[in-house]
Amino acid sequence: MNKRLVAYREELTTALYDILLYWQQFTVDTTNGGFYGAIDNNNNVLQGSPKGSVLNSRILWSFSAAYKFNPTPAYLNLAERAYQYIRTYIQDPVSGGVYWSVNAGGEPLETRKQVYGQAFLIYALSEYYSIRPSTEVLEWAISIYRLLEKHSYDPVHGGYYEAFSREWGPIDDLRLSAKDDNAAKTMNTHLHVLEAYTNLYRIWPDVELRKKIHELIELFLHKIIDPVRHQQILFFDKAWNPQSSVISYGHDIETSWLLQDAAEVLADEQILQQVKANTLNMARAAIAGIAVDGSLQYEDDNSEKHWWVQAEAMVGFFNAWQLSGEEKYLHLSLNNWEFVKKYIIDNVKGEWFWGVTADHVVMAGQDKAGFWKCPYHNSRACLELIHRTV
């Protein structure tokens, strides 16, 4: 094998174990259970921080995937810790699904049903089931899938609405975060519903679920991805009329390989060929966001270099190289990894920084672990690339 790939795999393996060790050492909440809601760059716990459903689901996914890769008891223990915390505190025992957040003590805080959050639990439960098969886990994952199909799916225009009240009723503010537009449908939520359904299909190859994955792929190919620019539209009204013009290089490169992953699970040759062409077009378009230092900027109007964008770029460009054989994509993945090693990994206090500015200054006031800063993007990038370089 190419010496560059051997070195890449070895370095990624070390990086993976370092990420997992950080979360073992610094994030376990021995007082209130589960994991701390937020930790700063100096590894100080930000006491009283809310605990998000997304953070806990991503921890569950990460340690389940890590255990599948290397069956270390500590990884299984942390996966089980995350599972039990979600089951006990974040699950809504009355209306189903999970709350968006609980407070530091585990009491319901933001009880709305954000579809993005439900999707991540499906994704995590499916991964957990692959290492800990049980009727309880599978039935829980399926029940959330059915809740989304009952309440969120739009039978008229297709796709999924963003958010609901605790009881799955309509609400006015649908936003995932303060920086997002208040839109009925978004690229981001649809990407992670697709990701979740794909992982669920691996453990539960249901005929109707297969149809939903196919429909989601078609939505990306014909509604979400601009056919000329090969970049995604981020926000839509309920009839799929575009509501934004911002380009997200990070989401584009992430979608390029996750869409390919979904198509491969379906194993339909016609879909695979459509998606392959789309994947390469998206990867090619994302090159516009590459800086001379090898990093991928967050958005077209934001030159910050976020940790998750780099993680997805490493995988997305490597995937494009595997599909096309064009060496430029391999170089982009390797160059991005060099940037990550130099500027994003915290070699002193562990884990990866949230990001750096265009001048390579660590972004101030951001979490090392928190509501959005999870071990999912970077551990998944390491795992994906380790498997792809064998």
C-alpha positions as CSV (number, residue, x, y, z in Angstrom):
1,M,0.0,0.0,0.0
2,N,1.0,3.6,-0.6
3,K,3.3,4.7,2.2
4,R,1.3,7.9,2.6
5,L,-1.8,5.9,3.3
6,V,-0.1,3.7,5.8
7,A,1.2,6.8,7.7
8,Y,-2.3,8.4,7.4
9,R,-3.9,5.3,9.0
10,E,-1.4,5.1,11.8
11,E,-1.8,8.8,12.6
12,L,-5.5,8.6,12.5
13,T,-5.5,5.6,14.8
14,T,-3.5,7.6,17.4
15,A,-5.8,10.6,17.0
16,L,-8.9,8.4,17.5
17,Y,-7.6,7.0,20.7
18,D,-6.6,10.4,21.9
19,I,-10.1,11.8,21.3
20,L,-11.7,8.8,23.1
21,L,-9.3,9.1,26.0
22,Y,-10.2,12.8,26.4
23,W,-13.9,12.1,26.7
24,Q,-13.2,9.3,29.2
25,Q,-11.0,11.5,31.4
26,F,-12.7,14.9,31.4
27,T,-16.4,14.6,30.5
28,V,-18.0,12.1,32.8
29,D,-20.3,13.8,35.3
30,T,-19.9,11.7,38.5
31,T,-22.3,14.0,40.5
32,N,-25.4,14.2,38.3
33,G,-24.9,11.3,36.0
34,G,-24.2,11.1,32.3
35,F,-21.7,13.7,30.9
36,Y,-21.1,17.4,31.6
37,G,-23.0,19.9,29.5
38,A,-19.9,22.0,28.6
39,I,-16.2,22.1,29.2
40,D,-13.9,25.0,28.1
41,N,-10.6,25.0,26.3
42,N,-8.8,24.7,29.7
43,N,-10.8,21.6,30.5
44,N,-12.8,23.5,33.2
45,V,-16.3,22.2,33.6
46,L,-18.9,25.0,33.0
47,Q,-21.1,24.2,35.9
48,G,-24.8,24.4,35.4
49,S,-24.6,24.0,31.6
50,P,-27.6,22.3,30.0
51,K,-27.2,18.8,28.6
52,G,-28.3,18.4,25.1
53,S,-29.9,15.4,23.4
54,V,-27.6,15.8,20.4
55,L,-24.4,15.8,22.6
56,N,-25.5,12.6,24.4
57,S,-26.7,10.9,21.3
58,R,-23.4,11.7,19.6
59,I,-21.5,10.3,22.6
60,L,-23.5,7.2,22.4
61,W,-22.8,6.8,18.7
62,S,-19.0,7.5,19.1
63,F,-18.4,5.0,21.8
64,S,-20.5,2.4,20.2
65,A,-18.6,2.8,16.9
66,A,-15.3,2.8,18.9
67,Y,-16.2,-0.5,20.6
68,K,-17.1,-2.0,17.3
69,F,-13.7,-1.1,16.0
70,N,-11.8,-2.1,19.2
71,P,-13.9,-3.9,21.8
72,T,-12.4,-2.2,24.8
73,P,-14.6,-2.5,28.0
74,A,-14.2,1.2,28.7
75,Y,-15.8,2.1,25.4
76,L,-18.7,-0.2,26.1
77,N,-19.1,1.3,29.5
78,L,-19.3,4.8,28.2
79,A,-21.8,3.8,25.5
80,E,-24.0,2.2,28.1
81,R,-23.7,5.3,30.3
82,A,-24.9,7.5,27.5
83,Y,-27.7,5.1,26.6
84,Q,-29.0,4.9,30.2
85,Y,-28.8,8.7,30.7
86,I,-30.8,9.4,27.5
87,R,-33.3,6.6,28.5
88,T,-33.7,7.9,32.0
89,Y,-33.6,11.7,31.6
90,I,-33.9,12.9,28.0
91,Q,-36.5,10.5,26.8
92,D,-40.1,12.0,26.9
93,P,-42.1,9.2,28.6
94,V,-45.4,10.9,27.8
95,S,-45.2,12.1,24.2
96,G,-42.3,10.0,22.9
97,G,-39.0,11.0,21.4
98,V,-36.5,13.0,23.3
99,Y,-36.4,16.6,24.7
100,W,-34.0,19.0,23.1
101,S,-32.3,19.5,26.4
102,V,-32.4,18.9,30.2
103,N,-30.7,21.0,32.9
104,A,-27.5,20.0,34.7
105,G,-29.5,18.0,37.1
106,G,-31.4,16.1,34.5
107,E,-34.8,17.9,34.7
108,P,-36.5,18.8,31.4
109,L,-35.4,22.2,30.1
110,E,-36.2,22.7,26.4
111,T,-38.9,20.2,25.7
112,R,-39.6,20.9,22.1
113,K,-39.2,18.1,19.5
114,Q,-36.5,19.1,17.2
115,V,-36.4,16.6,14.3
116,Y,-32.6,17.0,14.1
117,G,-32.3,15.7,17.7
118,Q,-34.7,12.8,17.1
119,A,-32.7,11.8,14.0
120,F,-29.4,11.7,16.0
121,L,-31.0,9.4,18.5
122,I,-32.0,7.0,15.8
123,Y,-28.5,7.1,14.4
124,A,-27.0,6.5,17.8
125,L,-29.4,3.7,18.8
126,S,-28.8,1.9,15.6
127,E,-25.0,1.9,16.2
128,Y,-25.5,0.9,19.8
129,Y,-27.7,-2.0,18.7
130,S,-24.9,-3.3,16.5
131,I,-22.8,-3.9,19.6
132,R,-25.5,-4.5,22.1
133,P,-28.5,-6.2,20.3
134,S,-31.7,-6.0,22.2
135,T,-35.4,-5.8,21.5
136,E,-35.6,-2.7,23.7
137,V,-33.0,-0.7,21.7
138,L,-34.4,-1.7,18.3
139,E,-38.0,-1.0,19.2
140,W,-37.0,2.4,20.6
141,A,-35.2,3.3,17.4
142,I,-38.2,2.2,15.3
143,S,-40.6,4.0,17.5
144,I,-38.8,7.3,16.9
145,Y,-38.7,6.7,13.2
146,R,-42.5,6.1,13.2
147,L,-43.0,9.3,15.2
148,L,-41.1,11.3,12.5
149,E,-43.2,9.7,9.8
150,K,-46.4,10.4,11.7
151,H,-45.7,14.0,12.7
152,S,-42.9,15.4,10.6
153,Y,-43.2,13.9,7.2
154,D,-45.0,16.2,4.6
155,P,-47.2,14.0,2.4
156,V,-47.9,16.9,0.0
157,H,-44.5,18.3,-0.8
158,G,-42.3,15.6,0.6
159,G,-39.5,15.9,3.2
160,Y,-39.7,16.7,6.9
161,Y,-40.7,19.7,8.9
162,E,-38.2,21.1,11.4
163,A,-39.7,21.2,14.9
164,F,-42.7,20.7,17.1
165,S,-43.9,21.3,20.6
166,R,-43.4,18.6,23.3
167,E,-46.8,17.1,22.2
168,W,-45.8,17.2,18.5
169,G,-48.0,20.2,17.8
170,P,-47.0,23.3,15.7
171,I,-44.7,26.0,17.0
172,D,-43.6,29.3,15.7
173,D,-39.8,29.2,16.2
174,L,-38.4,26.2,14.3
175,R,-34.8,27.1,14.4
176,L,-32.1,24.6,15.3
177,S,-29.9,27.4,16.7
178,A,-29.9,31.2,16.9
179,K,-27.8,31.5,13.8
180,D,-30.2,29.6,11.6
181,D,-33.1,30.9,9.6
182,N,-36.6,30.2,10.9
183,A,-37.5,27.9,7.9
184,A,-40.0,25.1,7.6
185,K,-37.5,22.7,6.0
186,T,-33.7,22.7,6.0
187,M,-30.8,20.9,4.3
188,N,-29.2,20.2,7.7
189,T,-32.1,18.3,9.2
190,H,-32.7,16.3,6.0
191,L,-29.1,15.3,5.9
192,H,-29.2,13.9,9.4
193,V,-32.6,12.2,8.9
194,L,-31.0,10.5,5.9
195,E,-28.0,9.6,7.9
196,A,-30.2,8.2,10.7
197,Y,-32.4,6.2,8.4
198,T,-29.4,4.7,6.6
199,N,-28.0,3.5,9.9
200,L,-31.3,2.1,11.0
201,Y,-31.7,0.3,7.7
202,R,-28.5,-1.6,8.4
203,I,-30.0,-3.2,11.4
204,W,-33.7,-3.2,10.3
205,P,-34.0,-3.6,6.5
206,D,-37.7,-2.6,6.4
207,V,-39.3,-2.1,2.9
208,E,-41.0,1.2,3.9
209,L,-37.8,2.5,5.4
210,R,-36.0,1.7,2.2
211,K,-38.5,3.8,0.3
212,K,-38.0,6.7,2.6
213,I,-34.2,6.6,2.1
214,H,-34.8,6.5,-1.6
215,E,-37.1,9.5,-1.4
216,L,-34.6,11.4,0.7
217,I,-31.9,10.8,-1.8
218,E,-34.2,12.1,-4.6
219,L,-34.9,15.2,-2.5
220,F,-31.2,16.0,-2.3
221,L,-30.6,15.3,-6.0
222,H,-33.6,17.4,-7.2
223,K,-34.5,19.9,-4.5
224,I,-31.6,20.6,-2.1
225,I,-28.5,20.5,-4.3
226,D,-28.4,23.3,-6.9
227,P,-28.0,21.6,-10.3
228,V,-25.7,24.3,-11.7
229,R,-23.5,25.2,-8.8
230,H,-23.5,21.7,-7.2
231,Q,-23.8,23.3,-3.8
232,Q,-26.7,23.0,-1.4
233,I,-29.5,25.4,-0.6
234,L,-29.7,25.6,3.2
235,F,-33.3,26.8,3.9
236,F,-36.7,26.3,2.3
237,D,-40.3,27.0,2.8
238,K,-42.7,24.0,3.1
239,A,-43.1,23.8,-0.7
240,W,-39.3,23.7,-1.3
241,N,-38.9,27.3,-2.4
242,P,-35.3,28.4,-1.6
243,Q,-35.0,30.8,1.3
244,S,-31.2,31.4,1.4
245,S,-28.1,31.8,-0.7
246,V,-25.3,31.1,1.8
247,I,-22.9,28.4,0.7
248,S,-21.8,25.9,3.4
249,Y,-18.6,24.2,2.3
250,G,-18.6,22.0,5.3
251,H,-22.1,20.7,4.8
252,D,-21.5,20.3,1.1
253,I,-18.5,18.0,1.5
254,E,-20.2,16.1,4.3
255,T,-23.3,15.5,2.2
256,S,-21.2,14.3,-0.7
257,W,-20.0,11.2,1.1
258,L,-23.1,10.6,3.3
259,L,-25.3,10.6,0.2
260,Q,-22.9,8.0,-1.3
261,D,-23.1,6.0,1.9
262,A,-26.9,5.9,1.7
263,A,-26.9,4.9,-1.9
264,E,-24.5,2.1,-1.2
265,V,-26.8,0.7,1.6
266,L,-29.7,0.6,-0.9
267,A,-27.4,-1.2,-3.4
268,D,-29.5,0.0,-6.4
269,E,-27.1,0.5,-9.4
270,Q,-29.1,3.2,-11.0
271,I,-29.2,5.3,-7.8
272,L,-25.5,4.6,-7.2
273,Q,-24.6,6.0,-10.6
274,Q,-26.7,9.1,-10.1
275,V,-25.2,9.7,-6.6
276,K,-21.6,9.0,-7.8
277,A,-21.8,11.7,-10.4
278,N,-23.4,14.1,-7.8
279,T,-20.7,13.2,-5.2
280,L,-17.9,14.1,-7.5
281,N,-19.6,17.3,-8.6
282,M,-20.1,18.4,-5.0
283,A,-16.5,17.6,-4.1
284,R,-15.2,19.5,-7.1
285,A,-17.4,22.5,-6.1
286,A,-16.2,22.4,-2.5
287,I,-12.6,23.0,-3.6
288,A,-13.6,26.7,-3.9
289,G,-13.5,26.8,-0.1
290,I,-10.0,25.4,0.3
291,A,-7.4,27.8,1.5
292,V,-3.7,27.8,0.7
293,D,-3.0,26.2,4.1
294,G,-5.1,23.1,3.2
295,S,-8.1,24.0,5.4
296,L,-11.7,24.2,4.3
297,Q,-13.5,27.3,5.4
298,Y,-16.9,27.1,7.1
299,E,-19.1,29.1,4.7
300,D,-18.6,31.4,1.7
301,D,-19.0,34.5,4.0
302,N,-17.2,33.0,7.0
303,S,-13.5,32.2,6.7
304,E,-13.2,30.5,10.1
305,K,-11.9,26.9,10.1
306,H,-14.2,24.8,12.3
307,W,-13.1,21.4,13.6
308,W,-16.1,19.6,12.1
309,V,-15.6,21.0,8.7
310,Q,-12.1,19.8,8.6
311,A,-13.1,16.3,9.7
312,E,-15.8,16.1,7.0
313,A,-13.3,17.4,4.4
314,M,-10.8,14.7,5.2
315,V,-13.5,12.0,4.5
316,G,-15.3,13.7,1.7
317,F,-12.2,14.4,-0.4
318,F,-10.8,10.9,0.3
319,N,-14.2,9.5,-0.8
320,A,-14.0,11.5,-4.0
321,W,-10.5,10.1,-4.7
322,Q,-11.7,6.5,-4.2
323,L,-14.6,7.1,-6.6
324,S,-12.7,9.0,-9.3
325,G,-9.0,7.9,-8.9
326,E,-8.1,11.6,-9.3
327,E,-5.0,12.2,-7.2
328,K,-6.0,15.8,-6.4
329,Y,-8.7,14.6,-4.1
330,L,-6.2,12.4,-2.1
331,H,-3.9,15.4,-1.8
332,L,-6.8,17.6,-0.5
333,S,-7.6,15.0,2.2
334,L,-4.0,14.6,3.2
335,N,-3.3,18.4,3.2
336,N,-6.4,19.0,5.3
337,W,-5.1,16.4,7.9
338,E,-1.8,18.3,8.0
339,F,-3.7,21.5,8.8
340,V,-5.7,19.6,11.5
341,K,-2.5,18.3,13.1
342,K,-0.9,21.8,13.1
343,Y,-3.8,24.0,14.2
344,I,-6.9,22.1,15.3
345,I,-5.7,19.3,17.6
346,D,-4.9,20.5,21.1
347,N,-1.7,18.6,21.7
348,V,-1.4,20.0,25.3
349,K,-4.9,19.6,26.8
350,G,-6.5,17.1,24.5
351,E,-9.3,16.9,21.9
352,W,-9.7,19.3,19.0
353,F,-10.3,23.0,19.3
354,W,-13.6,24.3,18.0
355,G,-11.7,26.1,15.3
356,V,-9.3,28.8,14.3
357,T,-9.6,32.2,12.6
358,A,-8.3,32.8,9.1
359,D,-5.0,33.9,10.8
360,H,-4.8,30.5,12.7
361,V,-5.7,32.0,16.1
362,V,-7.8,29.6,18.3
363,M,-11.4,30.9,18.4
364,A,-12.1,32.4,21.8
365,G,-15.0,31.5,24.0
366,Q,-15.8,28.2,22.3
367,D,-16.3,24.8,24.0
368,K,-13.9,21.9,23.9
369,A,-16.9,19.8,24.8
370,G,-20.5,21.1,24.8
371,F,-24.0,21.3,23.4
372,W,-22.6,21.2,19.8
373,K,-19.0,20.1,20.4
374,C,-19.1,16.4,20.5
375,P,-16.7,13.5,19.7
376,Y,-18.8,12.5,16.6
377,H,-17.3,14.4,13.6
378,N,-13.7,13.8,14.5
379,S,-13.9,10.3,15.8
380,R,-16.1,9.3,12.8
381,A,-13.6,10.8,10.4
382,C,-10.8,8.8,12.0
383,L,-12.8,5.6,11.9
384,E,-14.0,6.1,8.3
385,L,-10.5,6.8,7.0
386,I,-8.9,3.9,9.0
387,H,-11.4,1.5,7.4
388,R,-10.8,3.1,4.0
389,T,-7.0,2.8,4.2
390,V,-6.9,-0.9,5.1
